[in-house]
Amino acid sequence: MTKCREFFHGLRRDWQLVLLVLPGVIFYLIYRYLPMYGLIIAFKDYGIYTGIHGSPWAGLKYFQEFFSSGDFFLLFKNTLLIGVYSLLWSFPFPIILAILLNEMRLKSFKKLVQTVTFLPSFLSTVVVCSMVIDFLSPSTGIINTIIKACGGEPIYFMTKPEWFRTIYISSGIWQQTGYNAVIYLAALTSLDASLLEAAEIDGCGRLKKIWYIVLPSLMPIITIMFILNSGNIFKAAQDKMLLLYNPATYSVSDIFSTFTYRKGIVENNYSYSTAVGFFEAMVSLIVVTVTNYVSKKMNDTSLW
Amino acid sequence: MKRKITVFDCVNFLILSAVLFITIYPLWYVLCISLSSTEMINSGTVTLYPKGFNFAAYKQIFGTSKILRAYSNSVVYTAIGTMCCMAMTIVFVYPLSRKNFVLRKPITVLITITLYFTGGLIPTFLVVQGTGLLDSMWSLIIPNIIWTFDAILLRNFFEGVPAELHEAAIIDGANELKILMKIYIPLSTSALATIALFYAMGQWNSYLLPSIYITSYEKLPLPVILRDMLMEDTNSNPNSIASGQITPEALKNATMFVSILPFLIFYPYLQKYFVKGLTMGAVKG
């Protein structure tokens, strides 16, 4: 009771702040929480004219349909594999780049490389994907020009499922390495110089210094970044995937988020799409919670 | 102390030069293609510099209303969007940064949940439709007017403003809005610039939401037009290339280049803010 009184007293005291925070709260309620409520259409036969409330309940029909269709296994596999491979392949590059930059003695050159490698992460997905497709074009693309010059047959890269993950991941590495290296570079600035000096006096070479001093001192941040990134394993970039994939590569490139897009926006099957999206959201929530728990256990660093 | 240059330094220099080349080359290639003649592009010989140098593609961009209109749409959406977003975010975050604000805890929980769980594509679409925003500029601005992650960063930054300043202002009889305007905002310009930049880049680059929410052709922003050009031959099958329906490579690459040009021009000046934003996120408050 007193708690309640205190609360209203606080509201009166902070009325100016309440007024300021109100528009934001309304935004969150309408555009973040109302859609969560809208998830109930996954359990209904949503019709455009009947609306959310007027549509009849469908129970778990769409979930059953999804789980019993061949799509489920394929999507799950594709989403997971893209996520895991992206994590494992892309993860080492920023660390290597940061260490190499840190060892660079020509300061102006270091600055130049850092500035330039940082740039691609701000290019739009459309531009990056355009470049990827142009580069790999069988008729004019530079890669195929090289293949042809060496006497090979041009490869239709974008239609070959076996090439898809390589293309997706390597273009991601090209785009994100400089951006992700910033964190490690920041950590390297606080490196204990006396340790390095001591090692030098003991006759330690550059490679040995990197291996025995620089890398171990980066280990805590590497662990944190790895755990945090594993939380995103289920969140392959929908917008990039939609640009790079096509029916010829669906067998490896179709993931939950592209499937919900096709079912919902293209085929207007709102309930089915929402059911799949709901499932995806639950799985990624579990993944994030687990990684966050692990991170908390390991080094007191967590998102919450 | 001048140390002698070792093998390690040479190898390092070579590796980083390669990295530099790999990063720059695709962008340079886009520029080269945009300045080359169609015959040269189709013969596949354009590699290191433009061949059959001409500005036809750029003339075409400025001659066709389609791309120019999309360009100006993008400029307008980005400018208005960034201003609205910043105003909303600042006003929303300020009360949350106050330690004894009565609603601080509940609202923090409210917004943190949305970082981990969302309604997803279709339910959000239905809400945007239901609030009557479809096919208007506001559908690209209002539904994402506060970025939760950036809001939390800014809140942490605001929390670093000394409480004494705040108390002094209260004693001087300032109201909360005035304190925000006269103390908090001037003290956090770099953090605000960073967030505004990230938001502007996000708005400028986004193609998926406009392609879903905007239905009138003349309201589309640039990335969607680019996407359409790209989609024409995305299947990269031999038939589509023979059909002659597709946008000439030069025009496509010129449009790409024009779309990243404003960013390229300002990038050297803005880079420090981007870096700051990243490290700001790393040091948790």
XYZ file of C-alpha atoms in Angstrom:
589
model
C 0.000 0.000 0.000
C 2.723 2.419 0.969
C 4.623 1.316 -2.080
C 1.676 2.304 -4.197
C 1.448 5.681 -2.472
C 5.153 6.205 -2.934
C 4.779 5.438 -6.617
C 2.038 7.995 -7.140
C 3.945 10.483 -5.076
C 6.932 9.868 -7.348
C 4.796 10.355 -10.435
C 3.644 13.698 -9.096
C 7.152 14.714 -8.188
C 8.577 13.696 -11.585
C 5.670 14.852 -13.721
C 7.955 16.758 -16.080
C 10.068 13.664 -16.683
C 6.975 11.521 -17.133
C 5.774 13.934 -19.769
C 9.102 13.746 -21.576
C 9.258 9.968 -21.543
C 5.657 9.491 -22.615
C 5.957 9.778 -26.428
C 8.708 7.163 -26.413
C 6.667 4.809 -24.275
C 3.719 5.194 -26.625
C 6.022 4.404 -29.536
C 7.194 1.219 -27.818
C 3.690 0.133 -26.969
C 2.374 0.650 -30.485
C 5.257 -0.403 -32.688
C 6.997 -2.955 -30.493
C 4.372 -4.460 -28.206
C 1.315 -4.395 -30.451
C 3.137 -6.581 -33.005
C 3.898 -9.046 -30.199
C 0.186 -9.194 -29.527
C -0.304 -9.582 -33.268
C 1.576 -12.873 -33.044
C -1.757 -14.497 -32.188
C -2.526 -14.564 -35.899
C -0.114 -17.491 -35.988
C -2.871 -19.379 -34.203
C -5.651 -18.051 -36.403
C -6.777 -18.271 -40.011
C -6.022 -14.662 -40.749
C -7.989 -13.115 -43.548
C -7.392 -9.608 -44.819
C -11.074 -8.710 -44.497
C -11.844 -10.440 -41.226
C -8.933 -8.842 -39.354
C -7.138 -10.102 -36.264
C -10.191 -10.455 -34.056
C -12.686 -11.579 -36.650
C -10.574 -14.407 -38.009
C -11.382 -17.902 -36.749
C -8.966 -19.742 -34.472
C -6.814 -22.304 -36.203
C -5.010 -23.701 -33.178
C -1.643 -25.157 -34.002
C -2.584 -25.897 -37.600
C 0.135 -23.741 -39.137
C 2.811 -25.018 -36.798
C 1.845 -28.608 -37.596
C 1.846 -27.812 -41.288
C 5.283 -26.266 -40.963
C 6.876 -28.997 -38.876
C 5.500 -31.775 -41.028
C 6.585 -30.121 -44.275
C 10.047 -30.709 -45.654
C 10.707 -26.972 -45.333
C 11.254 -27.081 -41.607
C 14.310 -29.300 -41.591
C 15.874 -27.504 -44.557
C 15.338 -24.029 -43.096
C 16.638 -25.054 -39.707
C 19.733 -26.596 -41.230
C 20.397 -23.649 -43.561
C 19.896 -21.000 -40.888
C 22.108 -22.800 -38.419
C 24.873 -23.635 -40.901
C 25.050 -20.105 -42.323
C 25.226 -18.774 -38.768
C 27.860 -21.213 -37.534
C 30.063 -20.968 -40.624
C 29.821 -17.174 -40.638
C 30.857 -17.060 -37.008
C 33.757 -19.474 -37.353
C 35.134 -18.073 -40.604
C 34.658 -14.370 -39.979
C 35.711 -14.341 -36.352
C 39.532 -14.563 -36.652
C 39.937 -11.867 -39.317
C 39.313 -8.758 -37.184
C 41.702 -10.073 -34.542
C 44.457 -10.676 -37.091
C 43.875 -7.283 -38.697
C 43.991 -5.531 -35.338
C 47.243 -7.229 -34.361
C 48.868 -6.487 -37.726
C 47.768 -2.865 -37.514
C 49.097 -2.656 -34.001
C 52.482 -3.948 -35.159
C 52.631 -1.499 -38.048
C 55.367 1.027 -37.350
C 54.508 3.405 -40.176
C 51.832 5.344 -38.345
C 50.421 7.081 -41.403
C 50.093 3.776 -43.252
C 48.390 2.227 -40.245
C 45.914 5.071 -40.192
C 45.267 4.724 -43.909
C 44.583 0.985 -43.706
C 42.359 1.440 -40.705
C 40.344 4.205 -42.339
C 39.901 2.297 -45.569
C 39.022 -1.088 -44.084
C 36.489 0.585 -41.827
C 34.626 2.062 -44.771
C 32.825 -0.941 -46.346
C 30.694 -1.573 -43.277
C 28.792 1.595 -44.078
C 27.965 0.620 -47.624
C 24.412 -0.455 -48.105
C 23.602 -4.112 -48.494
C 22.248 -3.390 -51.958
C 25.532 -1.889 -53.120
C 27.610 -4.700 -51.646
C 25.404 -7.381 -53.156
C 25.454 -5.585 -56.509
C 29.217 -5.626 -56.433
C 29.284 -9.308 -55.499
C 26.981 -10.215 -58.363
C 28.897 -8.049 -60.838
C 32.198 -9.549 -59.803
C 30.905 -13.058 -60.230
C 28.976 -12.437 -63.423
C 29.699 -15.205 -65.920
C 29.983 -12.829 -68.881
C 31.691 -9.679 -67.609
C 32.713 -10.429 -64.022
C 36.349 -10.110 -63.147
C 36.561 -13.517 -61.481
C 35.275 -15.281 -64.565
C 37.484 -13.132 -66.770
C 40.449 -14.508 -64.846
C 39.092 -18.057 -65.086
C 38.630 -17.657 -68.833
C 42.102 -16.165 -69.205
C 43.476 -19.290 -67.562
C 41.579 -21.384 -70.070
C 38.745 -22.452 -67.761
C 35.016 -22.461 -68.324
C 33.067 -19.554 -66.771
C 31.215 -20.524 -63.610
C 27.633 -19.357 -62.944
C 28.477 -18.668 -59.332
C 25.131 -17.265 -58.218
C 23.252 -20.334 -59.374
C 25.575 -22.868 -57.778
C 24.476 -24.008 -54.308
C 27.979 -25.238 -53.520
C 29.336 -21.705 -53.912
C 26.611 -19.889 -52.042
C 27.926 -19.990 -48.475
C 31.417 -19.094 -49.599
C 30.081 -16.031 -51.401
C 27.829 -14.989 -48.549
C 30.493 -15.356 -45.893
C 33.456 -13.931 -47.798
C 31.532 -10.827 -48.800
C 30.621 -10.468 -45.137
C 34.281 -10.696 -44.196
C 35.139 -8.061 -46.783
C 32.505 -5.747 -45.403
C 32.815 -6.199 -41.652
C 36.429 -6.985 -40.792
C 37.594 -3.386 -40.379
C 34.559 -2.494 -38.326
C 34.954 -5.446 -35.988
C 38.681 -4.834 -35.622
C 38.030 -1.518 -33.862
C 37.118 -3.253 -30.614
C 40.355 -5.235 -30.575
C 42.397 -2.189 -31.528
C 40.888 -0.332 -28.602
C 41.821 -3.228 -26.323
C 45.364 -3.259 -27.692
C 45.935 0.369 -26.729
C 45.776 -0.647 -23.089
C 48.411 -3.331 -23.586
C 51.033 -3.324 -20.836
C 54.138 -1.826 -22.471
C 56.471 -2.973 -19.701
C 55.646 -6.605 -20.500
C 56.643 -6.073 -24.117
C 59.835 -4.325 -23.101
C 60.768 -7.109 -20.711
C 60.176 -9.660 -23.452
C 62.329 -7.668 -25.816
C 65.206 -7.515 -23.378
C 64.924 -11.269 -23.009
C 65.424 -11.520 -26.760
C 61.892 -12.268 -27.757
C 61.083 -11.934 -31.486
C 58.052 -10.145 -32.857
C 56.091 -13.293 -33.592
C 56.838 -14.689 -30.166
C 55.725 -11.440 -28.567
C 52.443 -11.630 -30.434
C 51.937 -15.235 -29.506
C 52.925 -15.064 -25.831
C 51.943 -11.535 -24.834
C 49.600 -9.789 -27.254
C 47.232 -12.678 -27.890
C 46.890 -13.769 -24.243
C 46.180 -10.186 -23.211
C 43.431 -10.021 -25.846
C 41.948 -13.312 -24.684
C 39.265 -11.876 -22.356
C 37.823 -9.602 -25.039
C 38.086 -12.379 -27.644
C 36.070 -14.657 -25.385
C 33.414 -12.009 -24.802
C 33.119 -11.219 -28.489
C 32.894 -14.882 -29.377
C 30.118 -15.509 -26.898
C 28.212 -12.398 -27.925
C 28.542 -13.289 -31.591
C 27.314 -16.819 -30.998
C 24.116 -15.235 -29.750
C 23.538 -14.082 -33.313
C 23.938 -17.506 -34.862
C 20.266 -17.635 -35.653
C 20.079 -14.128 -37.056
C 21.581 -14.347 -40.531
C 20.982 -11.079 -42.338
C 17.618 -11.254 -44.000
C 18.158 -8.283 -46.310
C 21.453 -9.579 -47.644
C 20.101 -13.066 -48.128
C 17.089 -11.778 -50.058
C 19.431 -10.051 -52.483
C 21.884 -12.871 -52.989
C 19.689 -15.924 -53.099
C 17.545 -17.218 -55.908
C 15.495 -20.355 -56.520
C 18.538 -22.180 -57.870
C 20.289 -21.946 -54.507
C 17.313 -22.315 -52.141
C 18.681 -25.676 -51.042
C 21.391 -23.885 -49.057
C 20.284 -20.250 -48.959
C 16.674 -20.374 -47.849
C 16.554 -19.471 -44.163
C 13.747 -18.746 -41.702
C 13.678 -15.024 -42.320
C 13.632 -15.288 -46.118
C 10.962 -17.966 -45.898
C 8.740 -15.760 -43.708
C 9.280 -12.938 -46.195
C 8.237 -15.069 -49.163
C 5.247 -16.625 -47.405
C 4.068 -13.341 -45.929
C 4.928 -10.494 -48.267
C 5.005 -12.361 -51.574
C 2.342 -15.036 -51.091
C 0.204 -13.124 -48.558
C -0.074 -16.173 -46.326
C 0.063 -14.072 -43.158
C -0.737 -16.728 -40.584
C 1.729 -19.283 -41.890
C 4.458 -16.675 -42.183
C 3.827 -15.446 -38.652
C 3.909 -18.980 -37.278
C 7.336 -19.575 -38.835
C 8.549 -16.164 -37.643
C 7.289 -16.899 -34.140
C 9.173 -20.170 -34.059
C 12.329 -18.464 -35.270
C 12.009 -15.720 -32.647
C 11.652 -18.310 -29.893
C 14.692 -20.270 -31.026
C 16.871 -17.188 -31.298
C 15.649 -16.019 -27.904
C 16.785 -19.320 -26.410
C 20.165 -19.045 -28.141
C 20.699 -15.504 -26.863
C 19.636 -16.412 -23.331
C 21.999 -19.372 -23.220
C 24.966 -17.414 -24.593
C 24.236 -14.591 -22.214
C 24.136 -17.018 -19.306
C 27.440 -18.549 -20.366
C 28.983 -15.111 -20.712
C 27.785 -14.140 -17.256
C 29.216 -17.305 -15.732
C 32.551 -16.882 -17.461
C 33.430 -13.263 -16.938
C 30.764 -11.151 -15.339
C 30.004 -9.590 -18.697
C 26.505 -9.842 -19.939
C 24.027 -7.939 -21.979
C 21.632 -7.544 -19.119
C 64.702 4.658 -30.347
C 65.015 3.714 -33.969
C 64.749 0.008 -34.539
C 65.856 -1.578 -37.756
C 63.323 -2.838 -40.213
C 62.929 -6.584 -39.928
C 61.508 -9.253 -42.194
C 58.420 -9.130 -40.031
C 57.858 -5.474 -40.876
C 58.151 -6.166 -44.589
C 55.725 -9.076 -44.476
C 53.328 -7.045 -42.372
C 53.514 -4.189 -44.839
C 52.827 -6.539 -47.723
C 49.855 -8.165 -46.003
C 48.303 -4.841 -45.064
C 48.873 -3.519 -48.590
C 47.032 -6.552 -49.917
C 44.209 -5.888 -47.460
C 44.121 -2.285 -48.609
C 43.941 -3.343 -52.250
C 41.205 -5.916 -51.658
C 39.122 -3.351 -49.809
C 39.544 -0.534 -52.303
C 39.482 -2.470 -55.535
C 35.744 -3.341 -55.668
C 34.850 0.318 -55.168
C 37.356 1.408 -57.775
C 35.958 -1.228 -60.124
C 32.450 0.193 -59.731
C 33.781 3.613 -60.678
C 35.682 2.187 -63.672
C 32.655 0.349 -65.024
C 30.482 3.424 -64.625
C 32.913 5.399 -66.794
C 33.470 2.764 -69.477
C 31.704 2.204 -72.755
C 29.220 -0.632 -73.111
C 31.283 -2.508 -75.706
C 34.314 -2.507 -73.463
C 32.308 -3.706 -70.465
C 30.704 -6.503 -72.433
C 34.031 -7.652 -73.802
C 35.085 -8.139 -70.180
C 38.342 -6.245 -70.531
C 37.729 -3.483 -68.014
C 39.827 -4.402 -65.005
C 42.150 -1.761 -63.631
C 41.005 1.467 -65.278
C 38.029 2.710 -67.353
C 38.112 1.836 -71.044
C 36.216 3.815 -73.636
C 36.042 6.634 -71.103
C 32.750 8.557 -71.132
C 30.226 10.187 -68.848
C 27.162 8.843 -70.641
C 25.923 6.921 -67.621
C 26.101 9.959 -65.349
C 24.378 12.093 -67.951
C 21.675 9.464 -68.081
C 21.240 9.564 -64.298
C 20.762 13.297 -64.291
C 18.612 13.087 -67.406
C 16.117 10.533 -66.101
C 13.637 11.631 -63.497
C 13.431 8.114 -62.064
C 16.838 8.038 -60.396
C 16.918 11.740 -59.559
C 13.553 11.509 -57.855
C 14.627 8.453 -55.872
C 17.771 10.314 -54.908
C 15.909 13.330 -53.621
C 13.456 11.026 -51.811
C 16.382 9.397 -50.056
C 17.813 12.757 -49.068
C 14.486 13.929 -47.662
C 13.776 10.673 -45.791
C 17.248 10.615 -44.309
C 17.211 14.254 -43.235
C 13.739 14.284 -41.726
C 14.123 10.793 -40.308
C 17.366 11.606 -38.567
C 15.995 14.797 -37.051
C 12.834 13.137 -35.780
C 14.722 10.155 -34.447
C 17.250 12.284 -32.607
C 14.587 14.471 -31.044
C 12.568 11.452 -29.933
C 15.585 9.536 -28.645
C 17.022 12.436 -26.662
C 13.743 13.322 -25.011
C 12.992 9.686 -24.252
C 16.401 8.839 -22.878
C 16.915 11.841 -20.637
C 14.426 10.831 -17.927
C 15.796 7.288 -17.997
C 19.270 8.564 -17.249
C 18.048 10.106 -14.004
C 18.794 7.657 -11.227
C 15.798 8.455 -9.057
C 13.200 8.759 -11.806
C 10.166 6.833 -10.640
C 9.560 5.000 -13.943
C 13.211 4.274 -14.684
C 13.113 0.565 -13.845
C 9.825 -0.394 -15.521
C 10.651 1.475 -18.728
C 14.149 0.030 -18.880
C 12.620 -3.439 -18.664
C 10.033 -2.463 -21.270
C 12.633 -1.446 -23.811
C 15.166 -4.177 -23.026
C 12.637 -6.885 -23.811
C 12.284 -5.524 -27.327
C 15.995 -6.141 -27.915
C 15.410 -9.867 -27.584
C 11.908 -10.460 -28.773
C 9.932 -8.840 -31.550
C 6.609 -9.452 -33.204
C 8.297 -10.145 -36.504
C 7.669 -9.154 -40.072
C 3.946 -9.626 -40.644
C 2.563 -8.476 -37.268
C 4.680 -5.323 -37.523
C 3.479 -4.813 -41.061
C -0.127 -5.115 -39.875
C 0.446 -2.490 -37.188
C 2.043 -0.102 -39.678
C -0.908 -0.702 -41.955
C -3.365 -0.300 -39.101
C -1.888 3.028 -38.047
C -2.356 4.263 -41.612
C 1.283 4.846 -42.409
C 1.577 2.570 -45.435
C 2.861 4.241 -48.559
C 3.961 7.393 -46.800
C 7.362 8.668 -45.792
C 6.381 8.241 -42.140
C 6.195 4.459 -42.486
C 9.986 4.545 -42.798
C 10.459 6.883 -39.850
C 7.878 6.382 -37.116
C 7.951 2.573 -36.732
C 11.695 2.717 -36.013
C 11.977 6.155 -34.504
C 13.923 4.949 -31.471
C 16.714 2.432 -31.853
C 16.782 0.666 -28.531
C 20.465 -0.160 -28.618
C 21.474 3.428 -29.369
C 19.018 4.691 -26.786
C 20.752 2.594 -24.138
C 24.153 3.897 -25.268
C 22.937 7.452 -24.996
C 21.389 6.811 -21.613
C 24.722 5.522 -20.358
C 26.366 8.615 -21.753
C 23.849 10.930 -20.086
C 24.419 9.150 -16.792
C 27.991 10.358 -16.950
C 26.901 14.001 -16.755
C 27.809 15.201 -13.233
C 24.839 15.340 -10.869
C 26.119 18.619 -9.405
C 25.369 20.428 -12.652
C 21.854 19.148 -12.491
C 21.356 20.189 -8.868
C 22.752 23.632 -9.534
C 20.326 24.115 -12.405
C 17.380 23.009 -10.254
C 18.373 25.523 -7.589
C 18.512 28.177 -10.276
C 14.936 27.309 -11.071
C 15.369 25.593 -14.431
C 12.758 23.068 -15.504
C 13.650 19.622 -16.816
C 13.330 20.511 -20.485
C 15.616 23.452 -20.000
C 18.184 21.336 -18.168
C 18.133 18.871 -21.028
C 18.572 21.577 -23.643
C 21.125 23.721 -21.841
C 23.225 21.134 -20.033
C 22.847 17.592 -21.298
C 22.757 18.234 -25.040
C 25.724 20.632 -25.173
C 27.752 18.218 -23.065
C 27.086 15.218 -25.284
C 27.496 16.581 -28.793
C 29.990 13.923 -29.832
C 27.813 11.061 -28.612
C 24.792 12.634 -30.305
C 26.705 13.097 -33.544
C 27.703 9.450 -33.473
C 24.163 8.220 -32.980
C 22.800 10.604 -35.610
C 25.390 9.311 -38.071
C 24.534 5.690 -37.465
C 20.873 6.461 -37.832
C 21.375 8.479 -41.010
C 23.447 5.700 -42.561
C 20.799 3.167 -41.621
C 18.034 5.244 -43.168
C 20.043 6.029 -46.297
C 20.952 2.386 -46.861
C 17.724 0.619 -45.996
C 15.929 -1.052 -48.846
C 13.830 -3.819 -47.316
C 11.394 -1.714 -45.305
C 10.751 0.812 -48.102
C 10.205 -2.036 -50.534
C 7.551 -3.454 -48.206
C 5.928 -0.273 -46.919
C 6.097 2.036 -49.934
C 3.865 1.057 -52.819
C 3.853 4.165 -55.015
C 6.683 4.098 -57.467
C 7.418 7.814 -57.210
C 7.977 7.611 -53.429
C 10.645 4.923 -53.509
C 14.091 5.800 -52.124
C 17.305 5.120 -54.016
C 18.261 1.715 -52.557
C 14.997 0.192 -53.778
C 15.625 1.487 -57.309
C 19.105 0.003 -57.112
C 17.669 -3.255 -55.885
C 15.334 -3.367 -58.871
C 18.219 -2.822 -61.262
C 20.099 -5.587 -59.508
C 17.175 -7.995 -59.488
C 16.772 -7.777 -63.245
C 19.781 -9.985 -63.731
C 20.292 -11.425 -60.302
C 19.745 -14.937 -61.534
C 22.748 -14.401 -63.750
C 21.414 -16.831 -66.278
C 22.437 -16.497 -69.893
C 18.877 -15.842 -71.093
C 18.368 -12.644 -69.161
C 21.578 -11.214 -70.512
C 20.530 -11.838 -74.084
C 17.088 -10.324 -73.607
C 18.359 -6.764 -73.729
C 15.850 -5.731 -71.086
C 18.371 -5.186 -68.373
C 19.841 -1.904 -67.247
C 23.225 -1.267 -68.845
C 26.053 -2.131 -66.488
C 27.480 1.352 -66.715
C 24.240 2.965 -65.590
C 23.845 0.510 -62.727
C 27.380 1.095 -61.485
C 27.041 4.844 -61.918
C 23.909 4.765 -59.751
C 25.759 2.717 -57.150
C 28.606 5.155 -57.154
C 26.319 8.161 -56.889
C 24.542 6.503 -53.978
C 27.742 6.111 -51.973
C 29.247 9.411 -53.070
C 27.870 11.629 -50.261
C 29.206 9.141 -47.758
C 32.616 8.955 -49.451
C 32.915 12.730 -49.426
C 32.140 13.135 -45.749
C 33.705 9.890 -44.558
C 37.180 11.260 -43.748
C 35.621 13.869 -41.468
C 33.091 11.552 -39.911
C 35.240 8.525 -39.309
C 36.282 9.507 -35.808
C 32.630 9.673 -34.759
C 31.987 6.205 -36.091
C 34.968 4.818 -34.232
C 33.878 6.636 -31.114
C 30.440 5.098 -31.384
C 31.927 1.640 -31.469
C 34.182 2.086 -28.496
C 31.395 3.871 -26.668
C 29.419 0.671 -27.035
C 32.313 -1.418 -25.827
C 32.800 0.418 -22.554
C 29.673 -0.469 -20.700
C 28.458 2.222 -18.336
